mmCIF file of C-alpha atoms and ligand atoms in Angstrom:
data_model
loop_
_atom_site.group_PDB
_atom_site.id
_atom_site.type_symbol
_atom_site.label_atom_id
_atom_site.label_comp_id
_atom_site.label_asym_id
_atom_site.label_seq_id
_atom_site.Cartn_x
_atom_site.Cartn_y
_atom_site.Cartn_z
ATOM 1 C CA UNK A 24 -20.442 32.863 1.099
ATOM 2 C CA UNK A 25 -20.646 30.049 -0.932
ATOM 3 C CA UNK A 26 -24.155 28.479 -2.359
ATOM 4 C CA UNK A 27 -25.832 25.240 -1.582
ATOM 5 C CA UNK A 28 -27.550 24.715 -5.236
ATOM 6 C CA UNK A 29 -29.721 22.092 -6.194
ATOM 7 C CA UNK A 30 -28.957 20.167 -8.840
ATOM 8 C CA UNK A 31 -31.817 20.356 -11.168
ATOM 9 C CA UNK A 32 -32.139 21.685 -14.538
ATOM 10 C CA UNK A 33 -31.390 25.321 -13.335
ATOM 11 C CA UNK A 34 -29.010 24.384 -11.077
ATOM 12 C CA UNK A 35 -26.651 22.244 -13.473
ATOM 13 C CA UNK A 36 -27.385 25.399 -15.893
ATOM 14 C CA UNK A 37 -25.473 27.610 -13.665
ATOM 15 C CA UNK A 38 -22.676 25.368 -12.733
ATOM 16 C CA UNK A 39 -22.337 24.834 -16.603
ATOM 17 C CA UNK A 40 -22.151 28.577 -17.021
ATOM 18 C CA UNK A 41 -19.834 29.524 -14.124
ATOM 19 C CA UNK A 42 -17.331 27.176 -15.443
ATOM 20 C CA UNK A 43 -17.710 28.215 -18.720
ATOM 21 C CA UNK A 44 -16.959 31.539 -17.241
ATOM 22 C CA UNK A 45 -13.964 29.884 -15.472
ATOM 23 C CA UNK A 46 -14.877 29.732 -12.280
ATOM 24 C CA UNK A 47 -14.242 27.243 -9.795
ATOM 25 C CA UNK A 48 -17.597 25.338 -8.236
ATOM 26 C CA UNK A 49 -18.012 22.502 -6.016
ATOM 27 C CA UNK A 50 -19.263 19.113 -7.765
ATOM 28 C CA UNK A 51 -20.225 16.111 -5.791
ATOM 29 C CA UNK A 52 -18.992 12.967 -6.997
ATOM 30 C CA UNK A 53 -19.525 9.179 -5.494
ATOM 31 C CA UNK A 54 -15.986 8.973 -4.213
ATOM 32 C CA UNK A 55 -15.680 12.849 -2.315
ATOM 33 C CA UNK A 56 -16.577 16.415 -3.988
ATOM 34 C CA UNK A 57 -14.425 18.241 -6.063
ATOM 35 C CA UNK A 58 -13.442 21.594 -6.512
ATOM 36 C CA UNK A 59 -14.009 21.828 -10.312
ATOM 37 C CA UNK A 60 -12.704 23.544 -13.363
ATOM 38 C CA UNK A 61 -12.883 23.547 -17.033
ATOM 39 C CA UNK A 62 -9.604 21.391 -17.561
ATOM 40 C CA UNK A 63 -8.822 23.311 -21.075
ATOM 41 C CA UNK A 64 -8.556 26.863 -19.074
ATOM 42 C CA UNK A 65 -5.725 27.135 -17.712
ATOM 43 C CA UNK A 66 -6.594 30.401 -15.708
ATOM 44 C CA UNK A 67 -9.560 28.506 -14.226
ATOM 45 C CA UNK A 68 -7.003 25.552 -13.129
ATOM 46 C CA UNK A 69 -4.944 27.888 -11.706
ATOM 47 C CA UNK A 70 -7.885 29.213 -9.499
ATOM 48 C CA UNK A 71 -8.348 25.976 -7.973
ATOM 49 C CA UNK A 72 -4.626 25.751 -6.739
ATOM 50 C CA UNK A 73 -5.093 29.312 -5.219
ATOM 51 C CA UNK A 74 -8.579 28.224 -3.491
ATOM 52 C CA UNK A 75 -7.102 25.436 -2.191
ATOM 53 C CA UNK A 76 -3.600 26.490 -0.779
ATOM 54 C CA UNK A 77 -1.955 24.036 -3.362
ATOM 55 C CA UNK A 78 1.544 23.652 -4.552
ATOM 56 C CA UNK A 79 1.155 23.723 -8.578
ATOM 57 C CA UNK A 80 3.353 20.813 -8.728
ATOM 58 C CA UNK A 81 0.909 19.151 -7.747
ATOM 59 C CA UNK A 82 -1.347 17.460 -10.682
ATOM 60 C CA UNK A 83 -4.695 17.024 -10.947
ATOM 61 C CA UNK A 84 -7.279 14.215 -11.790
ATOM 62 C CA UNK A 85 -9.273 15.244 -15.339
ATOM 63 C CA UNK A 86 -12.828 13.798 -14.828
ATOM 64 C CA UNK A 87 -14.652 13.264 -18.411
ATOM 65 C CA UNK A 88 -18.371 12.173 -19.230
ATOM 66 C CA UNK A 89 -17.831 8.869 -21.236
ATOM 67 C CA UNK A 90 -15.019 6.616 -21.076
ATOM 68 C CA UNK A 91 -14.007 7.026 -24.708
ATOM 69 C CA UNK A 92 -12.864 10.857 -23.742
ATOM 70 C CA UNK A 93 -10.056 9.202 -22.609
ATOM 71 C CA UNK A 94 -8.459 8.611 -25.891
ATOM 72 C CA UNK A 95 -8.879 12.485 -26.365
ATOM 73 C CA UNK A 96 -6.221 13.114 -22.960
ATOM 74 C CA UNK A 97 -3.712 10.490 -24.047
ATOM 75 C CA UNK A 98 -0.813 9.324 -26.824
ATOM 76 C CA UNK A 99 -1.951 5.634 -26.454
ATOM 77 C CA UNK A 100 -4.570 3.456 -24.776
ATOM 78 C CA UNK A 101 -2.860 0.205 -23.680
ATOM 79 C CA UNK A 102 -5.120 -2.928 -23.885
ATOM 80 C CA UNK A 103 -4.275 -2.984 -19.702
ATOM 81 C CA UNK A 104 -5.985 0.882 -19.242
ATOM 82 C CA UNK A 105 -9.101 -0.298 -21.572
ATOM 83 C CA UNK A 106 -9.142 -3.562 -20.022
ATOM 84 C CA UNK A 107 -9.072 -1.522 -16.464
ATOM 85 C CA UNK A 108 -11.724 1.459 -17.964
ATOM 86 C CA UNK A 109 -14.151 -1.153 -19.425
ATOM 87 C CA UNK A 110 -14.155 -2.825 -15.795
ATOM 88 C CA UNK A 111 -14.525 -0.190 -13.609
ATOM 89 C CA UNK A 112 -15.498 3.223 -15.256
ATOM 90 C CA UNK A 113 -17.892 5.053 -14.808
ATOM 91 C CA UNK A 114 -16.830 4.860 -10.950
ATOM 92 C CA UNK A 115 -13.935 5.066 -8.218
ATOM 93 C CA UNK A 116 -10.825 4.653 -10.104
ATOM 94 C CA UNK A 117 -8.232 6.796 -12.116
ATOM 95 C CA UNK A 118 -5.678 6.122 -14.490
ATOM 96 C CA UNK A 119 -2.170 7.618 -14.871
ATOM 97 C CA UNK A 120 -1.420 7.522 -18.633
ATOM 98 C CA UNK A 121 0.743 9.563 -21.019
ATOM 99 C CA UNK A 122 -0.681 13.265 -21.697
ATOM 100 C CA UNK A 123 -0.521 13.839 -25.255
ATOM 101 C CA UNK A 124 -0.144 17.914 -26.487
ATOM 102 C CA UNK A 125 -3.535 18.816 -25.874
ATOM 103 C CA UNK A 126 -3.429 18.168 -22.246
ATOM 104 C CA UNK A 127 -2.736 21.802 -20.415
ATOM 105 C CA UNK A 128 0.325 21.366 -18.328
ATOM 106 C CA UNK A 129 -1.252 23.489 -15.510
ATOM 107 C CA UNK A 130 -3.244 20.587 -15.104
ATOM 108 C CA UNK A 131 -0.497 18.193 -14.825
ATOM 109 C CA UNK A 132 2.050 20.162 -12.686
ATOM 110 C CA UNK A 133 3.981 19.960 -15.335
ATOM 111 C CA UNK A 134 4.657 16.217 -16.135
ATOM 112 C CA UNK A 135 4.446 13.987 -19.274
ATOM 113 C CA UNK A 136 1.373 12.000 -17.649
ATOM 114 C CA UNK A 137 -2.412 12.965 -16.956
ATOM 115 C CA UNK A 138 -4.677 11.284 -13.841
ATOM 116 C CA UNK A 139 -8.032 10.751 -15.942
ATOM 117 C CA UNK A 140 -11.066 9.837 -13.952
ATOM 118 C CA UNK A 141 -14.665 9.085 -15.115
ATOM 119 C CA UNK A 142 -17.506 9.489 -12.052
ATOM 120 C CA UNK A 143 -20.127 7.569 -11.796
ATOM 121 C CA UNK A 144 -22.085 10.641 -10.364
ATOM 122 C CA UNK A 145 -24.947 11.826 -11.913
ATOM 123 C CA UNK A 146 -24.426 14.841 -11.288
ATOM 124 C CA UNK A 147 -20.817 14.934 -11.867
ATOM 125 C CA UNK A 148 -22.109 13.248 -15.317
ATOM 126 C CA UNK A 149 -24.638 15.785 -16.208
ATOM 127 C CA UNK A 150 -22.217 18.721 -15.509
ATOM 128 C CA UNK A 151 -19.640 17.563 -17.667
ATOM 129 C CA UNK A 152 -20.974 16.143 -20.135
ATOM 130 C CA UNK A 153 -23.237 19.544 -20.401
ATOM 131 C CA UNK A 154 -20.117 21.765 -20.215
ATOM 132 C CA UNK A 155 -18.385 19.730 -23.213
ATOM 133 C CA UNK A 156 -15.201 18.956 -22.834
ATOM 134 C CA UNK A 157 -13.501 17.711 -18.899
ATOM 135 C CA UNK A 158 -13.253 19.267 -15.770
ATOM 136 C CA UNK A 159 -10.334 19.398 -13.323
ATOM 137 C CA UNK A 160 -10.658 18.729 -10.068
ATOM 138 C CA UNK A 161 -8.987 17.767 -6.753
ATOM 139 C CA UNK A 162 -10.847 16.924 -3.545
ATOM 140 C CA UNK A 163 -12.525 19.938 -2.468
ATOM 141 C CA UNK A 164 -11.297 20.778 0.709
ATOM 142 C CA UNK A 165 -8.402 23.080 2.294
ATOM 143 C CA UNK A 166 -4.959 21.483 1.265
ATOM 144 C CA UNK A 167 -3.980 19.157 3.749
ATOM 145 C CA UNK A 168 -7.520 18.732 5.421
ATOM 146 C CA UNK A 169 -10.008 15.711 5.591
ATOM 147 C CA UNK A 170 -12.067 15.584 2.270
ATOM 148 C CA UNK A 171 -15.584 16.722 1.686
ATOM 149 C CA UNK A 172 -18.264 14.353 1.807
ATOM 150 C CA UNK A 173 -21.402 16.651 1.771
ATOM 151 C CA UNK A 174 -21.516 20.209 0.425
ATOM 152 C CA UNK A 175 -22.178 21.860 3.875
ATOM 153 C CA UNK A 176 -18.549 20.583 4.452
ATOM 154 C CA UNK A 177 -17.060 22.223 0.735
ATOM 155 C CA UNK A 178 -18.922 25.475 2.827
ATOM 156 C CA UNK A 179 -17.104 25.044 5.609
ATOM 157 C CA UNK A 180 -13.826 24.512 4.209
ATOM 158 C CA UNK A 181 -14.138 26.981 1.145
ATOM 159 C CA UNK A 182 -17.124 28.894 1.116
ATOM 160 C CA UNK A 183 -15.080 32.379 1.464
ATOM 161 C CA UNK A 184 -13.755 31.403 -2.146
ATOM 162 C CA UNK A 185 -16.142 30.213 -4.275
ATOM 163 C CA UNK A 186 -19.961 30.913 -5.349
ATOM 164 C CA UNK A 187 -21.686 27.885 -5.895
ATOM 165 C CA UNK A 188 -21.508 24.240 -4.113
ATOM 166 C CA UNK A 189 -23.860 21.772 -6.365
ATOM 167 C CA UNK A 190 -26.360 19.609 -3.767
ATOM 168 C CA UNK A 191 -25.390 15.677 -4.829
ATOM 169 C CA UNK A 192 -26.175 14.574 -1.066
ATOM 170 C CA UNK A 193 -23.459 12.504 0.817
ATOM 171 C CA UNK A 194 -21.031 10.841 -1.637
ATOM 172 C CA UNK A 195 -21.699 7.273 -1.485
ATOM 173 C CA UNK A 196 -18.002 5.762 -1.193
ATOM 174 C CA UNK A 197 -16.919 8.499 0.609
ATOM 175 C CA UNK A 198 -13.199 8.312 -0.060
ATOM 176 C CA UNK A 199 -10.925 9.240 -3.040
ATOM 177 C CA UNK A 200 -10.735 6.935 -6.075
ATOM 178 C CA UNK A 201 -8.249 4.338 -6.097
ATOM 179 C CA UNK A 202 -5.453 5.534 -8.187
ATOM 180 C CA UNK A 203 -3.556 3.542 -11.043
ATOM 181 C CA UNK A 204 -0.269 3.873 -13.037
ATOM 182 C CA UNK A 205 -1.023 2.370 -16.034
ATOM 183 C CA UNK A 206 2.475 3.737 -17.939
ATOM 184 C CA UNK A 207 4.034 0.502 -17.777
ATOM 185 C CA UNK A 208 3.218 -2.809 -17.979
ATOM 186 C CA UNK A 209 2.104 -3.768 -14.859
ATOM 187 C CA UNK A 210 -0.263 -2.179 -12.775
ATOM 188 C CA UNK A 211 0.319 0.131 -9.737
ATOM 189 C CA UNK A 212 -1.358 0.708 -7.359
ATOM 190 C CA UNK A 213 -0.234 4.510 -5.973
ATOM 191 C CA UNK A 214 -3.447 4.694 -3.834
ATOM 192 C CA UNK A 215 -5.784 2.339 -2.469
ATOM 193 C CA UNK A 216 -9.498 3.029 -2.826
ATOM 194 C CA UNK A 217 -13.109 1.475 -3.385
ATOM 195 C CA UNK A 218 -11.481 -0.328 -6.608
ATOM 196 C CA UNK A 219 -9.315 -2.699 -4.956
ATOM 197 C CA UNK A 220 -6.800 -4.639 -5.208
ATOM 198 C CA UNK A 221 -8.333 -7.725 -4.957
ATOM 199 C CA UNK A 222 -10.443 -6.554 -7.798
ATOM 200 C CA UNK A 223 -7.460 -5.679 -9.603
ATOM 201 C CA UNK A 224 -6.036 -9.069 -9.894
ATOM 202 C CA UNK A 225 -9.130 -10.464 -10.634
ATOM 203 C CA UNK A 226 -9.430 -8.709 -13.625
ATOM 204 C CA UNK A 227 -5.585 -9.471 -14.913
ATOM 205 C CA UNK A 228 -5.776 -12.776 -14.483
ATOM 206 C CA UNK A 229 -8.383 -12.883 -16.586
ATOM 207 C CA UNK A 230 -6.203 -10.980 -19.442
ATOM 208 C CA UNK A 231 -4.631 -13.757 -22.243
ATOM 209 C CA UNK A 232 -0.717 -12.641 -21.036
ATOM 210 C CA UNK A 233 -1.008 -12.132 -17.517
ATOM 211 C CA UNK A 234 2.157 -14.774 -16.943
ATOM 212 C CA UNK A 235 3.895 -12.102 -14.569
ATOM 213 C CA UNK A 236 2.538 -10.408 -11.252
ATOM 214 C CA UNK A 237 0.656 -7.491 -12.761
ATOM 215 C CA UNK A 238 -0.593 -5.580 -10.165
ATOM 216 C CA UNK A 239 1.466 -3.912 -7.367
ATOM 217 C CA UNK A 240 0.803 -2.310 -4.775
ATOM 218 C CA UNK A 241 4.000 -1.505 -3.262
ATOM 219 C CA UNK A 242 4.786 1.849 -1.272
ATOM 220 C CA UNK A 243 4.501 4.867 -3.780
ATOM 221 C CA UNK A 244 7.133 7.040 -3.781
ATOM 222 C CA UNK A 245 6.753 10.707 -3.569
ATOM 223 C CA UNK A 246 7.955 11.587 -6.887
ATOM 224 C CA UNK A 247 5.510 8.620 -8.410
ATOM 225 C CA UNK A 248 2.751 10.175 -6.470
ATOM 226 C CA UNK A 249 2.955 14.123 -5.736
ATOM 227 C CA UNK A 250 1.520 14.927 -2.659
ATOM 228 C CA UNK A 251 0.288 11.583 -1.439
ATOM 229 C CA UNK A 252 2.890 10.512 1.124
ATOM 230 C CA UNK A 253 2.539 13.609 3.456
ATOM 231 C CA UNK A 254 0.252 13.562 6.385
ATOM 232 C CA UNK A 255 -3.213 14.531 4.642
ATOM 233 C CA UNK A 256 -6.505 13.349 5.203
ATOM 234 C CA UNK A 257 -5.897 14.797 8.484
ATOM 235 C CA UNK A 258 -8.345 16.453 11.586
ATOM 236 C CA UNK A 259 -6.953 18.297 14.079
ATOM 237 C CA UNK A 260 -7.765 16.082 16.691
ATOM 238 C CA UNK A 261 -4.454 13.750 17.049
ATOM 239 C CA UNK A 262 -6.085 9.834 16.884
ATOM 240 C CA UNK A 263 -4.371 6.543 18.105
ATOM 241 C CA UNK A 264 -5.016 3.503 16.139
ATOM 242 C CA UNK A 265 -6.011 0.335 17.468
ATOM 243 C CA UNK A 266 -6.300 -3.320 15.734
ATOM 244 C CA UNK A 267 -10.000 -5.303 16.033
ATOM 245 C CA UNK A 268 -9.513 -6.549 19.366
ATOM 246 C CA UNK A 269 -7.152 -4.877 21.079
ATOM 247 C CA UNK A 270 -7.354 -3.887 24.635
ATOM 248 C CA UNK A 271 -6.738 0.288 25.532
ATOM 249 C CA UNK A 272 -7.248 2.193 28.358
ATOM 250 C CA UNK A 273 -9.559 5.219 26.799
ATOM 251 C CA UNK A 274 -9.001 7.314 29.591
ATOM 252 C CA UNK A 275 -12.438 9.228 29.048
ATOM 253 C CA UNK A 276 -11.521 10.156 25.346
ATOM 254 C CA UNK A 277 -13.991 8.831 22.585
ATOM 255 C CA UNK A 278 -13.981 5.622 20.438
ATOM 256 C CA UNK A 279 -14.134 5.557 16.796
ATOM 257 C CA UNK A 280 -14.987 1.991 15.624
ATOM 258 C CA UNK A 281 -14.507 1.414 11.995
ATOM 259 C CA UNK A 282 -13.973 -2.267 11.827
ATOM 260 C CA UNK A 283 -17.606 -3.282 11.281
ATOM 261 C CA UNK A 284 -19.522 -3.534 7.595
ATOM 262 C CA UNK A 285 -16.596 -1.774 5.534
ATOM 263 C CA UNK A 286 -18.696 0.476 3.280
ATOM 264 C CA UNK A 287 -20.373 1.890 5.762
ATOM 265 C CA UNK A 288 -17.300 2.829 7.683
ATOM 266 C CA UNK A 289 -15.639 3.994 4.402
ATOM 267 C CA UNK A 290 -19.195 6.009 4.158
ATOM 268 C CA UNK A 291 -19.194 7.472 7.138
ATOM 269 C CA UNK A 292 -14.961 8.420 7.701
ATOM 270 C CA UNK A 293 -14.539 11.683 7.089
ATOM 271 C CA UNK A 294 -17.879 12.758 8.356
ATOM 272 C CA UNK A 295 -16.872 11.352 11.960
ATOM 273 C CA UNK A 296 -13.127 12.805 11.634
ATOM 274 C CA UNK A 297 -14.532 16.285 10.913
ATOM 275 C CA UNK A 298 -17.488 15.607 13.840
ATOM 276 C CA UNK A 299 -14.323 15.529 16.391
ATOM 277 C CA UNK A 300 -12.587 18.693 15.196
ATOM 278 C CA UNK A 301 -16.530 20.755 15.629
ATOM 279 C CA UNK A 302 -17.225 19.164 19.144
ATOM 280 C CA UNK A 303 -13.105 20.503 19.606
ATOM 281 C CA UNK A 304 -12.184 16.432 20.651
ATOM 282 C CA UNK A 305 -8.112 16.534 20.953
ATOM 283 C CA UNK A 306 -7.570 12.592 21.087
ATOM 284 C CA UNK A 307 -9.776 9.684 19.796
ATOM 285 C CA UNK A 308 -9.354 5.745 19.693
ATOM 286 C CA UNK A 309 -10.020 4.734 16.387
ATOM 287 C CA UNK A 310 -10.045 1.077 15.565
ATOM 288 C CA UNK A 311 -9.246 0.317 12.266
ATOM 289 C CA UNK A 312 -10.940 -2.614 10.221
ATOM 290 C CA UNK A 313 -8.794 -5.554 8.584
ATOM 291 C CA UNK A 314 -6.809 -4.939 5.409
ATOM 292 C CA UNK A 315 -8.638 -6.982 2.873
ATOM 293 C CA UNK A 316 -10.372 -5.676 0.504
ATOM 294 C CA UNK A 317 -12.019 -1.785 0.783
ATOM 295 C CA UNK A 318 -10.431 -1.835 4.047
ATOM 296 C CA UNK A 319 -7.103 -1.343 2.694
ATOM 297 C CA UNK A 320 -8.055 1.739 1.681
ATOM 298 C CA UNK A 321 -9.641 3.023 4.955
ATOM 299 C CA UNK A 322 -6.749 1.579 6.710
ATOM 300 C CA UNK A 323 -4.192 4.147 4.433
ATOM 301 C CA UNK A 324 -6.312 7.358 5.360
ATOM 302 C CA UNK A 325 -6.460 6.260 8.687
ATOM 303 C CA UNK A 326 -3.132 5.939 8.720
ATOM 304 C CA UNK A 327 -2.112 9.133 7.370
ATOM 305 C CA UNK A 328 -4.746 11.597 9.444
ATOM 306 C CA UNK A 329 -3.317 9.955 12.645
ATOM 307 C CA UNK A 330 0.011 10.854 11.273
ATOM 308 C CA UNK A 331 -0.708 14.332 10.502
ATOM 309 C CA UNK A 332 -2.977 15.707 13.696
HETATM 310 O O1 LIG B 21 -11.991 10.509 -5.873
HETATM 311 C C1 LIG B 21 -11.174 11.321 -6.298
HETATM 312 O O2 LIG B 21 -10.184 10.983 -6.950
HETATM 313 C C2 LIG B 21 -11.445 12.817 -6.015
HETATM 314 C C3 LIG B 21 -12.709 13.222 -6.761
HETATM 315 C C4 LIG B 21 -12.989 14.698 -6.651
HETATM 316 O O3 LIG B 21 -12.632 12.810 -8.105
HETATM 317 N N1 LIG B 21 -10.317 13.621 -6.394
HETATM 318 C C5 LIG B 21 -9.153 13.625 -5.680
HETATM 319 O O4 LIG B 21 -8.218 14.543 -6.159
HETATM 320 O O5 LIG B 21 -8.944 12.931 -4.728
HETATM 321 P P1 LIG B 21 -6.920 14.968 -5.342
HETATM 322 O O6 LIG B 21 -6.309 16.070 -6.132
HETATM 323 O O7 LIG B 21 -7.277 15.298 -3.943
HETATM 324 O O8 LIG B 21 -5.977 13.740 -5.426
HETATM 325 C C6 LIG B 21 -5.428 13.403 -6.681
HETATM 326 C C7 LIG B 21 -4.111 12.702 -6.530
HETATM 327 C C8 LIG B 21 -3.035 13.638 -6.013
HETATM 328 O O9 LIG B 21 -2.478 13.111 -4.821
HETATM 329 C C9 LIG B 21 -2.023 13.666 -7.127
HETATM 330 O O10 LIG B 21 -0.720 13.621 -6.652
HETATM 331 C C10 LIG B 21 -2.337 12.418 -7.943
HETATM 332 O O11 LIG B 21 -3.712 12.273 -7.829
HETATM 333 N N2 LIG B 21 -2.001 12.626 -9.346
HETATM 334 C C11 LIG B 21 -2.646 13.393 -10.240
HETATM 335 N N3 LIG B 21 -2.015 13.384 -11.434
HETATM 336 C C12 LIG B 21 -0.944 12.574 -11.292
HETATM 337 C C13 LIG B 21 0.109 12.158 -12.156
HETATM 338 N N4 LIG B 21 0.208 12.581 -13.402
HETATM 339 N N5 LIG B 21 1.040 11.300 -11.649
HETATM 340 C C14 LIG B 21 0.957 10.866 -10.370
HETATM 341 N N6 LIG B 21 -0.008 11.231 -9.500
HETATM 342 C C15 LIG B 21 -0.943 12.073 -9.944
HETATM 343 MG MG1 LIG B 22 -7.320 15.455 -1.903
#
């Protein structure tokens, strides 16, 4: 069974050397925790496919210690991605840029492009940057499941399959980084997170040639975004969505309100959906908050874990 370690000296030590050793750990970040590997071994990035039950098509985020790594991972860095990595890194967002040779294409499931991500963690921060070069890492739950916002839930979900679980408390966002593909040249969005779109616009129409709409944040396909449009983020407990406002018959079931203060209900999500799967709740009400802003985002998983229970 896995370990809860703390995360001081001795504890970042021996995450440092299990991944050197190319093992898998869990790393808490401010968006969810990751199940982590050293990105430049590719038996290690295998490992975390096999832990989590997922396809190898489907590409992983490369997390680095400083911004500037990122001109390590790719051919070019457009003025839009520095424009977008000055902004908002370290912190919630990821880029989709072109993978130049040295990127492993374990990592990438095989495509021309690389998801690059730098936390704003510090943990997350002292690991890598310790370790020396990035770490790969998906969300570290069961494929399919609700992500991990405290490392008693990595435990629950993985504990069977890896060693060590690094303490970082409860991820402050608490959902996945908003995700960006930055290979043309305009911005999309392929999912919504704690970087928003609002944000996003902000910041382009600041930019000296922003004549066209640069940012959008139309439907991603499944081929633009492996692994997105399935049901995920989902409990078992099947959930019925309600507007701010509406009127419903609960019939005795529970009521999930997320459509006060936004980052607290972004905070508090996937805590709450995994609450109802250990107190064995088939059917909840969850009311969903307005789309502006970081409720877009909490709207999406929402969406998708009432698809998939
Ligand atoms: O906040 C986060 O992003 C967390 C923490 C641990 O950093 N990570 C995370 O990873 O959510 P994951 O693997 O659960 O989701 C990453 C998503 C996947 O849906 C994958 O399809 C997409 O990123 N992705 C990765 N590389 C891609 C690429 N080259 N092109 C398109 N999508 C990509
Ligand atoms: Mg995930």
């Amino acid at each position: 069974m896995a370990r809860i370690v703390q995360p001081d000296a001795a504890g970042i030590a021996e995450a440092v050397d299990a991944l050197r050793r190319g093992e898998v750990i869990g790393l808490p970040t401010e968006t969810v925790y990751g199940l982590a590997a050293d990105a430049t071994n590719d038996t290690a990035v295998r490992r975390i496919f096999s832990v989590k039950g997922r396809p190898e098509t489907h590409p992983l985020i490369v997390h680095v210690a400083e911004a500037i790594e990122l001109a390590n991972l790719t051919t070019e860095v457009t003025p839009l991605t520095r424009a977008l990595t000055q902004t908002f890194w370290p912190g919630p967002l990821t880029v989709i840029v072109r993978a130049n040779q040295k990127v492993s294409r374990a990592v990438t499931g095989g495509r021309d492009t690389v998801a690059v991500r730098c936390p704003a963690h510090p943990v997350a921060h002292a690991v890598i940057h310790a370790l020396g070069c990035p770490v790969a890492a998906p969300s570290a739950n069961r494929f399919g499941a609700v992500s991990p916002t405290t490392a008693t839930h990595v435990v629950v979900d993985l504990g069977n399959d890896i060693d060590i679980v690094l303490d970082g408390g409860e991820c402050e966002i608490g959902l996945e980084s908003t995700i960006i593909d930055c290979t043309s040249d305009s911005l999309e969005v392929l999912r919504p997170g704690a970087v928003t779109v609002e944000q996003l616009h902000t910041l382009t129409a600041t930019l000296s040639d922003s004549s066209e709409q640069r940012v959008s944040d139309g439907t991603a396909s499944e081929s633009r975004a492996p692994g997105m449009m399935q049901s995920h983020y989902a409990p078992r407990a099947r959930l019925v969505l309600h507007e701010p406002g509406d009127h419903f018959d609960t019939d005795g079931a529970p009521v999930l309100d997320f459509s006060g203060d936004l980052s607290t209900a972004a905070h508090t999500l996937y805590a709450r959906l995994r609450a109802l799967d250990a107190s064995h709740i088939a059917l909840a009400h969850v009311i969903v908050p307005p789309p502006g802003g970081l409720g877009q985002a909490i709207r999406d998983r929402l969406t998708k874990a009432a698809a998939g229970g």
